PDB file of C-alpha atoms in Angstrom:
ATOM      1  CA  UNK N   1     -18.243  -9.767  16.884  1.00 85.00           C
ATOM      2  CA  UNK N   2     -15.345 -11.724  18.538  1.00 92.00           C
ATOM      3  CA  UNK N   3     -11.858 -12.092  16.847  1.00 89.00           C
ATOM      4  CA  UNK N   4     -12.687 -15.776  16.161  1.00 92.00           C
ATOM      5  CA  UNK N   5     -16.025 -14.868  14.438  1.00 90.00           C
ATOM      6  CA  UNK N   6     -14.276 -12.171  12.321  1.00 86.00           C
ATOM      7  CA  UNK N   7     -11.611 -14.642  11.177  1.00 89.00           C
ATOM      8  CA  UNK N   8     -14.199 -17.269  10.477  1.00 88.00           C
ATOM      9  CA  UNK N   9     -16.186 -14.812   8.381  1.00 86.00           C
ATOM     10  CA  UNK N  10     -13.127 -13.859   6.486  1.00 81.00           C
ATOM     11  CA  UNK N  11     -12.225 -17.463   5.774  1.00 83.00           C
ATOM     12  CA  UNK N  12     -15.733 -18.094   4.483  1.00 82.00           C
ATOM     13  CA  UNK N  13     -15.527 -15.260   2.080  1.00 76.00           C
ATOM     14  CA  UNK N  14     -12.113 -16.466   0.919  1.00 75.00           C
ATOM     15  CA  UNK N  15     -13.414 -19.948   0.197  1.00 75.00           C
ATOM     16  CA  UNK N  16     -16.096 -18.695  -2.034  1.00 72.00           C
ATOM     17  CA  UNK N  17     -13.476 -17.421  -4.593  1.00 66.00           C
ATOM     18  CA  UNK N  18     -12.512 -19.615  -7.513  1.00 63.00           C
ATOM     19  CA  UNK N  19      -8.882 -20.794  -7.767  1.00 59.00           C
ATOM     20  CA  UNK N  20      -8.288 -18.626 -10.797  1.00 58.00           C
ATOM     21  CA  UNK N  21      -9.222 -15.575  -8.788  1.00 64.00           C
ATOM     22  CA  UNK N  22      -6.213 -16.143  -6.475  1.00 66.00           C
ATOM     23  CA  UNK N  23      -3.833 -14.313  -8.639  1.00 77.00           C
ATOM     24  CA  UNK N  24      -6.129 -11.211  -8.786  1.00 80.00           C
ATOM     25  CA  UNK N  25      -6.302 -11.330  -4.913  1.00 78.00           C
ATOM     26  CA  UNK N  26      -2.566 -11.442  -4.529  1.00 77.00           C
ATOM     27  CA  UNK N  27      -1.972  -8.684  -7.054  1.00 81.00           C
ATOM     28  CA  UNK N  28      -4.478  -6.331  -5.563  1.00 81.00           C
ATOM     29  CA  UNK N  29      -3.218  -6.969  -2.081  1.00 79.00           C
ATOM     30  CA  UNK N  30       0.439  -6.532  -3.162  1.00 80.00           C
ATOM     31  CA  UNK N  31       0.007  -3.145  -4.698  1.00 75.00           C
ATOM     32  CA  UNK N  32      -3.006  -1.768  -2.823  1.00 76.00           C
ATOM     33  CA  UNK N  33      -1.271  -2.528   0.369  1.00 78.00           C
ATOM     34  CA  UNK N  34       1.925  -0.848  -0.601  1.00 84.00           C
ATOM     35  CA  UNK N  35       3.081   2.322   1.099  1.00 83.00           C
ATOM     36  CA  UNK N  36       2.741   4.294  -2.081  1.00 92.00           C
ATOM     37  CA  UNK N  37      -0.706   3.102  -2.949  1.00 93.00           C
ATOM     38  CA  UNK N  38      -2.108   3.700   0.526  1.00 90.00           C
ATOM     39  CA  UNK N  39      -0.556   7.213   0.594  1.00 92.00           C
ATOM     40  CA  UNK N  40      -2.097   8.053  -2.822  1.00 95.00           C
ATOM     41  CA  UNK N  41      -5.543   6.718  -1.682  1.00 94.00           C
ATOM     42  CA  UNK N  42      -5.202   8.732   1.500  1.00 92.00           C
ATOM     43  CA  UNK N  43      -4.177  11.950  -0.375  1.00 95.00           C
ATOM     44  CA  UNK N  44      -7.145  11.614  -2.785  1.00 97.00           C
ATOM     45  CA  UNK N  45      -9.524  10.672   0.029  1.00 95.00           C
ATOM     46  CA  UNK N  46      -8.538  13.669   2.101  1.00 94.00           C
ATOM     47  CA  UNK N  47      -7.951  16.350  -0.619  1.00 96.00           C
ATOM     48  CA  UNK N  48     -10.349  15.063  -3.357  1.00 96.00           C
ATOM     49  CA  UNK N  49      -9.431  15.330  -7.066  1.00 97.00           C
ATOM     50  CA  UNK N  50      -5.668  16.028  -7.575  1.00 97.00           C
ATOM     51  CA  UNK N  51      -3.195  16.423 -10.429  1.00 95.00           C
ATOM     52  CA  UNK N  52      -0.166  14.205 -10.749  1.00 93.00           C
ATOM     53  CA  UNK N  53       2.209  16.857  -9.434  1.00 92.00           C
ATOM     54  CA  UNK N  54      -0.036  17.536  -6.408  1.00 95.00           C
ATOM     55  CA  UNK N  55      -0.050  13.900  -5.474  1.00 96.00           C
ATOM     56  CA  UNK N  56       3.768  13.769  -5.907  1.00 94.00           C
ATOM     57  CA  UNK N  57       4.101  16.694  -3.361  1.00 94.00           C
ATOM     58  CA  UNK N  58       2.153  14.656  -0.859  1.00 92.00           C
ATOM     59  CA  UNK N  59       4.292  11.568  -1.390  1.00 92.00           C
ATOM     60  CA  UNK N  60       7.672  12.512   0.055  1.00 90.00           C
ATOM     61  CA  UNK N  61      10.304  10.153  -1.426  1.00 93.00           C
ATOM     62  CA  UNK N  62       8.377   8.701  -4.297  1.00 94.00           C
ATOM     63  CA  UNK N  63       9.964   8.719  -7.679  1.00 94.00           C
ATOM     64  CA  UNK N  64       8.209   9.944 -10.790  1.00 93.00           C
ATOM     65  CA  UNK N  65       8.334   6.396 -12.284  1.00 95.00           C
ATOM     66  CA  UNK N  66       7.056   4.643  -9.063  1.00 95.00           C
ATOM     67  CA  UNK N  67       4.183   7.273  -8.736  1.00 96.00           C
ATOM     68  CA  UNK N  68       3.149   6.637 -12.413  1.00 95.00           C
ATOM     69  CA  UNK N  69       3.386   2.939 -12.052  1.00 94.00           C
ATOM     70  CA  UNK N  70       1.263   2.937  -8.826  1.00 94.00           C
ATOM     71  CA  UNK N  71      -1.353   5.253 -10.238  1.00 96.00           C
ATOM     72  CA  UNK N  72      -1.747   2.946 -13.302  1.00 95.00           C
ATOM     73  CA  UNK N  73      -2.092  -0.111 -11.056  1.00 93.00           C
ATOM     74  CA  UNK N  74      -4.704   1.590  -8.886  1.00 95.00           C
ATOM     75  CA  UNK N  75      -6.621   2.757 -12.054  1.00 96.00           C
ATOM     76  CA  UNK N  76      -6.482  -0.765 -13.550  1.00 94.00           C
ATOM     77  CA  UNK N  77      -8.060  -2.212 -10.406  1.00 93.00           C
ATOM     78  CA  UNK N  78     -10.751   0.460 -10.340  1.00 95.00           C
ATOM     79  CA  UNK N  79      -9.612   2.215  -7.210  1.00 96.00           C
ATOM     80  CA  UNK N  80      -9.038   5.575  -8.849  1.00 96.00           C
ATOM     81  CA  UNK N  81     -10.219   7.404 -12.029  1.00 97.00           C
ATOM     82  CA  UNK N  82      -7.715   9.040 -14.369  1.00 96.00           C
ATOM     83  CA  UNK N  83      -9.276  11.926 -16.268  1.00 95.00           C
ATOM     84  CA  UNK N  84      -7.567  13.785 -19.164  1.00 92.00           C
ATOM     85  CA  UNK N  85      -8.894  17.213 -19.737  1.00 88.00           C
ATOM     86  CA  UNK N  86      -8.582  18.712 -23.173  1.00 87.00           C
ATOM     87  CA  UNK N  87      -6.309  21.590 -22.420  1.00 85.00           C
ATOM     88  CA  UNK N  88      -2.932  22.927 -23.372  1.00 86.00           C
ATOM     89  CA  UNK N  89      -0.623  22.084 -21.605  1.00 84.00           C
ATOM     90  CA  UNK N  90      -2.222  18.577 -20.987  1.00 83.00           C
ATOM     91  CA  UNK N  91      -4.149  18.370 -17.732  1.00 88.00           C
ATOM     92  CA  UNK N  92      -4.620  15.097 -15.948  1.00 92.00           C
ATOM     93  CA  UNK N  93      -6.589  14.609 -12.717  1.00 96.00           C
ATOM     94  CA  UNK N  94      -7.075  11.637 -10.439  1.00 98.00           C
ATOM     95  CA  UNK N  95      -9.869  10.892  -8.032  1.00 97.00           C
ATOM     96  CA  UNK N  96     -11.043   7.957  -5.956  1.00 97.00           C
ATOM     97  CA  UNK N  97     -13.773   5.649  -7.187  1.00 97.00           C
ATOM     98  CA  UNK N  98     -16.309   4.395  -4.681  1.00 97.00           C
ATOM     99  CA  UNK N  99     -14.323   1.110  -4.481  1.00 96.00           C
ATOM    100  CA  UNK N 100     -11.052   3.152  -3.710  1.00 95.00           C
ATOM    101  CA  UNK N 101     -12.920   5.031  -0.886  1.00 96.00           C
ATOM    102  CA  UNK N 102     -14.127   1.848   0.551  1.00 94.00           C
ATOM    103  CA  UNK N 103     -10.595   0.457   0.654  1.00 93.00           C
ATOM    104  CA  UNK N 104      -9.334   3.698   2.260  1.00 93.00           C
ATOM    105  CA  UNK N 105     -12.089   3.607   4.937  1.00 93.00           C
ATOM    106  CA  UNK N 106     -11.228   0.030   5.765  1.00 90.00           C
ATOM    107  CA  UNK N 107      -7.575   0.634   5.907  1.00 89.00           C
ATOM    108  CA  UNK N 108      -7.749   3.587   8.143  1.00 87.00           C
ATOM    109  CA  UNK N 109      -8.262   1.658  11.352  1.00 90.00           C
ATOM    110  CA  UNK N 110      -5.027  -0.354  10.452  1.00 86.00           C
ATOM    111  CA  UNK N 111      -3.111   2.846  10.107  1.00 83.00           C
ATOM    112  CA  UNK N 112      -4.449   4.106  13.452  1.00 88.00           C
ATOM    113  CA  UNK N 113      -3.494   0.869  15.165  1.00 91.00           C
ATOM    114  CA  UNK N 114       0.006   1.014  13.765  1.00 88.00           C
ATOM    115  CA  UNK N 115       0.447   4.611  14.927  1.00 88.00           C
ATOM    116  CA  UNK N 116      -0.888   3.724  18.344  1.00 95.00           C
ATOM    117  CA  UNK N 117       1.471   0.819  18.666  1.00 95.00           C
ATOM    118  CA  UNK N 118       4.690   2.162  17.183  1.00 94.00           C
ATOM    119  CA  UNK N 119       6.511   2.076  20.517  1.00 96.00           C
ATOM    120  CA  UNK N 120       5.500  -1.579  20.945  1.00 96.00           C
ATOM    121  CA  UNK N 121       7.027  -2.400  17.597  1.00 94.00           C
ATOM    122  CA  UNK N 122      10.196  -0.489  18.516  1.00 95.00           C
ATOM    123  CA  UNK N 123      10.502  -2.369  21.754  1.00 95.00           C
ATOM    124  CA  UNK N 124       9.878  -5.749  20.123  1.00 94.00           C
ATOM    125  CA  UNK N 125      12.578  -4.940  17.604  1.00 91.00           C
ATOM    126  CA  UNK N 126      15.052  -3.873  20.232  1.00 92.00           C
ATOM    127  CA  UNK N 127      14.374  -7.069  22.228  1.00 92.00           C
ATOM    128  CA  UNK N 128      14.739  -9.253  19.103  1.00 91.00           C
ATOM    129  CA  UNK N 129      17.934  -7.519  17.966  1.00 89.00           C
ATOM    130  CA  UNK N 130      19.500  -7.792  21.403  1.00 90.00           C
ATOM    131  CA  UNK N 131      19.224 -11.497  21.506  1.00 88.00           C
ATOM    132  CA  UNK N 132      22.514 -13.158  20.787  1.00 67.00           C
ATOM    133  CA  UNK N 133      23.005 -14.562  17.401  1.00 65.00           C
ATOM    134  CA  UNK N 134      19.811 -13.161  15.816  1.00 65.00           C
ATOM    135  CA  UNK N 135      20.035 -10.569  12.993  1.00 65.00           C
ATOM    136  CA  UNK N 136      17.201  -9.179  11.041  1.00 61.00           C
ATOM    137  CA  UNK N 137      16.938 -11.074   7.725  1.00 64.00           C
ATOM    138  CA  UNK N 138      18.019  -8.086   5.658  1.00 59.00           C
ATOM    139  CA  UNK N 139      21.366  -8.066   7.501  1.00 61.00           C
ATOM    140  CA  UNK N 140      22.084 -11.807   7.008  1.00 54.00           C
ATOM    141  CA  UNK N 141      24.632 -12.212   4.236  1.00 56.00           C
ATOM    142  CA  UNK N 142      23.486 -14.430   1.319  1.00 50.00           C
ATOM    143  CA  UNK N 143      26.384 -16.515   0.006  1.00 50.00           C
ATOM    144  CA  UNK N 144      26.425 -17.028  -3.751  1.00 46.00           C
ATOM    145  CA  UNK N 145      24.378 -13.974  -4.727  1.00 46.00           C
ATOM    146  CA  UNK N 146      27.187 -11.455  -5.123  1.00 44.00           C
ATOM    147  CA  UNK N 147      30.287 -10.565  -3.287  1.00 43.00           C
ATOM    148  CA  UNK N 148      30.558 -12.881  -0.226  1.00 40.00           C
ATOM    149  CA  UNK N 149      33.305 -10.718   1.160  1.00 43.00           C
ATOM    150  CA  UNK N 150      30.849  -7.950   1.954  1.00 43.00           C
ATOM    151  CA  UNK N 151      32.604  -5.421  -0.499  1.00 43.00           C
ATOM    152  CA  UNK N 152      30.900  -3.099  -2.909  1.00 41.00           C
TER     153      UNK N 152
END
């Protein structure tokens, strides 16, 4: 299938959704495409059923709050199952649903593509940053939203 055919097929699928579904699409894309969500899906896909603490160990840098929030969002969308086992102390496990596995399988080629092209991204950023007068948007000061003098 050519790139044009792939894009045309994707557009046809998007056109079949009702307007009121648009919010769901955006929400699922926003959190399912986040670095934490994809990392969680990957960990569960590779290691199988895991406890909260085991997932946290796989997710370097994630806070307890963000991990819990992300797990709940993934559970709400049917991408993983949260199972409470009747034990003392409480024991909770997470595992991918078939829908979660399907998302993981579809995202894996994108991850591979990013890894394969990381040097291309670095070079493009160096070229962009070296152009006179251009700064990345996160470095451009926003006047009126805090201290315009640049202080803390």
